[in-house]
Short mmCIF file of C-alpha atoms in Angstrom, two decimals:
data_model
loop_
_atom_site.label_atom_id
_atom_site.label_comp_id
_atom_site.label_asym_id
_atom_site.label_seq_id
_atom_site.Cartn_x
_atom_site.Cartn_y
_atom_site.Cartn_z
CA UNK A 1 139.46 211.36 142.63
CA UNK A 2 136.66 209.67 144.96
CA UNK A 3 134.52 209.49 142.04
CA UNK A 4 136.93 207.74 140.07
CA UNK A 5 137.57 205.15 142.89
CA UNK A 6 133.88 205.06 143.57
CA UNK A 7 133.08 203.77 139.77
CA UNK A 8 136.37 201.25 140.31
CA UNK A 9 134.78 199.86 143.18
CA UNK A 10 130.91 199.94 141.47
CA UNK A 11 132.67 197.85 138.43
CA UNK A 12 135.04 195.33 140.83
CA UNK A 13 131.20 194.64 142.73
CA UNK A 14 129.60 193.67 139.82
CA UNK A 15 132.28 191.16 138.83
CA UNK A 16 131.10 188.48 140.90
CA UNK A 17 127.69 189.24 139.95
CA UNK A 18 128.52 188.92 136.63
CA UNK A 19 130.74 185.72 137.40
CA UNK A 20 127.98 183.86 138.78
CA UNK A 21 125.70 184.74 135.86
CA UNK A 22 128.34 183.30 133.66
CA UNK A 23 128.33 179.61 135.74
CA UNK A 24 124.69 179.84 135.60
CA UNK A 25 124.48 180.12 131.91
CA UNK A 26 126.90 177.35 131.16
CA UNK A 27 125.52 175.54 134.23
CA UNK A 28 122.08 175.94 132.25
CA UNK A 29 123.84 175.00 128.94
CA UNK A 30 125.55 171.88 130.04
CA UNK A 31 121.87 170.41 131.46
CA UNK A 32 120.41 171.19 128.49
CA UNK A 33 123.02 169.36 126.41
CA UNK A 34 122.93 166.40 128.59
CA UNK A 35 119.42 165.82 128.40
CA UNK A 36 119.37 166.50 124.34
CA UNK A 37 122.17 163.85 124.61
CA UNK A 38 120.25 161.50 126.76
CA UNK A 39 117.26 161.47 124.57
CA UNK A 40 119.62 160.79 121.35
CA UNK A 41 121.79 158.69 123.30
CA UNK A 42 119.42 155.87 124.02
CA UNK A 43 115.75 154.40 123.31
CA UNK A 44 113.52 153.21 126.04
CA UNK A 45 110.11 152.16 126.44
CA UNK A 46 107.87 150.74 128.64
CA UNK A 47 105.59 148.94 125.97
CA UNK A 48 107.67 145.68 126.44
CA UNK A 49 107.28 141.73 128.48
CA UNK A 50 107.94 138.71 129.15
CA UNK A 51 106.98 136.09 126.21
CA UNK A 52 107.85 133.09 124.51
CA UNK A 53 106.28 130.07 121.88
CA UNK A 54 102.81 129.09 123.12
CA UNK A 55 100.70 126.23 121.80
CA UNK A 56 97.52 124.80 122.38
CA UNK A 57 96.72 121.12 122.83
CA UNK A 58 93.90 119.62 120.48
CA UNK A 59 92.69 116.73 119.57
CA UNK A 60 91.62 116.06 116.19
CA UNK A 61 88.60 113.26 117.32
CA UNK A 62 86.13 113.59 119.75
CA UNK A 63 85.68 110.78 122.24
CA UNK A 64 86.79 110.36 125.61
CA UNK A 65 90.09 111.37 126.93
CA UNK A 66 91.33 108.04 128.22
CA UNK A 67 94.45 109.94 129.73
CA UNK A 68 95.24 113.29 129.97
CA UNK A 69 98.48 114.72 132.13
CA UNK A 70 98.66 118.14 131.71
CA UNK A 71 97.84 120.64 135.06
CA UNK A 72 98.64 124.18 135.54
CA UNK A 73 102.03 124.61 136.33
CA UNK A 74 103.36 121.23 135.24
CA UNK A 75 106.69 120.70 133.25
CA UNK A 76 106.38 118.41 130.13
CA UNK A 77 109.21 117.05 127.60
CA UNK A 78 109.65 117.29 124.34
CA UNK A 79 108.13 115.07 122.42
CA UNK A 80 106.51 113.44 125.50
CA UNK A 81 102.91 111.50 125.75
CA UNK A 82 100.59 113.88 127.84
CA UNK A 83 97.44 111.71 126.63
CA UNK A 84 95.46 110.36 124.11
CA UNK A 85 91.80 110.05 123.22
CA UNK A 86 89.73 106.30 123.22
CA UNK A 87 90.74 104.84 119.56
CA UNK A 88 92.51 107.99 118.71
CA UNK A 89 96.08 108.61 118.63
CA UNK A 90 98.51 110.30 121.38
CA UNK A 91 98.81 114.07 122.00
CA UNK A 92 102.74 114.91 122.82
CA UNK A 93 104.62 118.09 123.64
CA UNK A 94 105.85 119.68 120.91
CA UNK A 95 108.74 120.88 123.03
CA UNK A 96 109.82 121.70 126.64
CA UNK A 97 106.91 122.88 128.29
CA UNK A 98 105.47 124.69 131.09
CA UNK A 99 101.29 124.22 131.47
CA UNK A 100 99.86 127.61 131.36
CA UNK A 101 96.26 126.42 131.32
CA UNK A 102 94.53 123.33 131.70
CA UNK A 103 90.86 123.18 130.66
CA UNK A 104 89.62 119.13 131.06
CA UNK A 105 90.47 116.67 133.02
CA UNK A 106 90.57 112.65 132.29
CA UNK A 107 87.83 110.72 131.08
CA UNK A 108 85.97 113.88 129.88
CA UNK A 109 84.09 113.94 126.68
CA UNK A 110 85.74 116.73 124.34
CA UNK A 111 84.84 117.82 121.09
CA UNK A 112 87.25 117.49 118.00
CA UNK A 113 89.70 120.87 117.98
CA UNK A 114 88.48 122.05 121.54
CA UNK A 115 91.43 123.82 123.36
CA UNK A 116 92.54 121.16 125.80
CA UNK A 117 95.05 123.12 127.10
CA UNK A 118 98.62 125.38 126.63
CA UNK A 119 101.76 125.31 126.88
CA UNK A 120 104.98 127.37 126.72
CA UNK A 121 108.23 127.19 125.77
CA UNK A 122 110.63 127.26 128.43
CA UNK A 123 113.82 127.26 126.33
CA UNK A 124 112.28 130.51 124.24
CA UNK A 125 111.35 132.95 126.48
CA UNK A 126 112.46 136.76 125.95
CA UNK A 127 111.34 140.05 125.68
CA UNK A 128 109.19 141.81 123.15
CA UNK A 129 108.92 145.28 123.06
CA UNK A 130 107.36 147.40 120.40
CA UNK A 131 109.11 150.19 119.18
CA UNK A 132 108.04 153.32 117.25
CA UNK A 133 108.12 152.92 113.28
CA UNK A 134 110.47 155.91 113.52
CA UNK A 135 113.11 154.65 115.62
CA UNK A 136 113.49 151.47 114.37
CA UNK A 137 115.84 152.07 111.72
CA UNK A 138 118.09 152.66 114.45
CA UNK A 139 118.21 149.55 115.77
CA UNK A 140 120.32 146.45 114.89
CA UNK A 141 119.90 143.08 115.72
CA UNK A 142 122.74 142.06 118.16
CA UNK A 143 122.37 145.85 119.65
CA UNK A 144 122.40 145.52 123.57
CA UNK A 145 120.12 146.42 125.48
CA UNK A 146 119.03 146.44 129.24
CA UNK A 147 115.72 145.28 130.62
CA UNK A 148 114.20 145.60 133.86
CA UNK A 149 111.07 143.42 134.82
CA UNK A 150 108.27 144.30 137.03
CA UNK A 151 108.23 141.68 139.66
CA UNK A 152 112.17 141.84 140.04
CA UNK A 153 111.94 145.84 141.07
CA UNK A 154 115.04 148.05 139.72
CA UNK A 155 117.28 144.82 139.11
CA UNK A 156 118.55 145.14 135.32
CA UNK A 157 119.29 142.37 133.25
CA UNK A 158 121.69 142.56 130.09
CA UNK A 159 120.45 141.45 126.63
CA UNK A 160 120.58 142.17 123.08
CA UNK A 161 118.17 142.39 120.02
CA UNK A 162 117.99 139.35 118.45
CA UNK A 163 115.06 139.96 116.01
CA UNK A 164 113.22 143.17 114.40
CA UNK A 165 109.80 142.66 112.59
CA UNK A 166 109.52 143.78 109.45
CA UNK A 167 105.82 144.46 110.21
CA UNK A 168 103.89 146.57 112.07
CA UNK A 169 102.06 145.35 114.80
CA UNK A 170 98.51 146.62 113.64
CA UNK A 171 99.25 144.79 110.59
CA UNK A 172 100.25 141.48 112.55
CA UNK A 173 97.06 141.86 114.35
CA UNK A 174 94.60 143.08 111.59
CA UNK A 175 93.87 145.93 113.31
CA UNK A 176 95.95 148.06 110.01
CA UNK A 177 93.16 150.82 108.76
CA UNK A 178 91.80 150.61 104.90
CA UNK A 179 94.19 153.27 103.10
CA UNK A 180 92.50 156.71 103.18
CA UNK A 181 91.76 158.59 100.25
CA UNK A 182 89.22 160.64 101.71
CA UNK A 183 90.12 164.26 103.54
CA UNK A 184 89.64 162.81 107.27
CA UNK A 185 93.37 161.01 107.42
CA UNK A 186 94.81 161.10 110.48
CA UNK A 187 98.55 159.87 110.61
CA UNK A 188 99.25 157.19 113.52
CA UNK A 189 102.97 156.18 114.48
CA UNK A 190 103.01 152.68 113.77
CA UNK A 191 104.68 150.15 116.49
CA UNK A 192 106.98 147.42 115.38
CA UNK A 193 108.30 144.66 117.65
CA UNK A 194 111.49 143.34 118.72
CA UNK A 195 113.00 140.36 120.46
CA UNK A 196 115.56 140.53 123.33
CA UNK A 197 117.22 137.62 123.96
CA UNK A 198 118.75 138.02 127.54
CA UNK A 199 122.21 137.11 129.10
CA UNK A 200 121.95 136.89 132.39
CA UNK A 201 121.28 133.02 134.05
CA UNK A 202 117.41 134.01 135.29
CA UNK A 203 114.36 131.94 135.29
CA UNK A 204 111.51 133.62 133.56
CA UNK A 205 109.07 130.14 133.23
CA UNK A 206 106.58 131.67 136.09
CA UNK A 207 106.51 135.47 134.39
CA UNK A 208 105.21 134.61 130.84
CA UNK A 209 103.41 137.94 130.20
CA UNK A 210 104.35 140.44 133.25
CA UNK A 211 105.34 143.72 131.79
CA UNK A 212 109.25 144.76 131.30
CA UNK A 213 111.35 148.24 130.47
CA UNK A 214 113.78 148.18 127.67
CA UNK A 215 116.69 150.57 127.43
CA UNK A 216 119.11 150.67 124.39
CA UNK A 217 121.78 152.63 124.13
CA UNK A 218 122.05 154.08 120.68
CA UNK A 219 125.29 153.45 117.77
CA UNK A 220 126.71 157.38 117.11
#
């Protein structure tokens, strides 16, 4: 008889034991599905910032620059007169503009086609990212997305995709290799960039360039 109560009590100890080891399992499980999910569930990447239309001011005579208006950090119009070269005809802004770089001043000598200066457009900034040839087939333009920008900390501004490149950014940038026919190939994931337009009311005209984070929540 005390054996047999001795084994009861041996088997009712072990319960917990084996309760616990149970929770941990599915404790165990449940992580591990959430972070498979998290990984499926969205896209981020850190190879993303600010940007927008740039264009640099020429002239297509040299000669003097009888007036020239354009400093670092100046606003310009659209379609306004920001100067003109002696018996040459006036240089305007081919939209609204913030100076990014001056490089002469008035009543310089310049040479026909010398960068004079650039500009950006302040009514097309966004974000580019660049996004692994083998996730981009699950993106979607008008997908949102969420974007956080360096010099604004953890502060996360809404957006969605509003264009996807059909072309690979070595091949934008010439840097694509020869095709390979030899027995030295070594496969490279391709990127391909994206626009984000963003939502939120924020001025970005003094951030052209500072790096961003994406995050895009996946369709099922």
């Amino acid at each position: 008889m005390n054996e047999k109560n001795e084994t009861v009590t041996k088997k009712k100890s072990k319960l917990p034991l084996i309760l616990l080891l149970t929770l941990l399992l599915a404790g165990g499980a449940a992580v591990g599905i959430y972070f498979v999910w998290r990984s499926t569930g969205e896209l981020t990447t850190d190879n993303a910032r600010v940007t927008t239309t740039t264009f640099t001011v020429t002239s297509p005579v040299p000669g003097t620059l009888e007036r020239f208006t354009l400093y670092e950090g100046r606003y310009v119009a659209e379609n306004e007169i920001i100067g003109w070269v002696e018996n040459g005809e006036t240089m305007r802004s081919p939209f609204d503009a913030i100076v990014l770089q001056s490089n002469v001043r008035q009543d310089q000598q310049i040479s026909p086609m010398e960068p004079l200066a650039v500009l950006a457009d302040i009514n097309r900034i966004h974000i580019e990212a660049n996004i692994e040839e083998t996730d981009i087939g699950r993106l979607y333009r008008g997908q949102r997305a969420y974007v956080t920008i360096d010099p604004f900390g953890s502060r996360q501004f809404t957006g969605y995709i509003s264009e996807i490149s059909r072309v690979t950014v070595a091949e934008l940038t010439g840097q694509a290799l020869f095709f390979n026919t030899g027995g030295n190939f070594q496969r490279t994931t391709h990127l391909m960039p994206i626009k984000i337009t963003l939502l939120d009311d924020i001025i970005l005209d003094n951030f052209i360039g500072v790096n961003a984070r994406v995050r895009i929540p996946l369709r099922d």
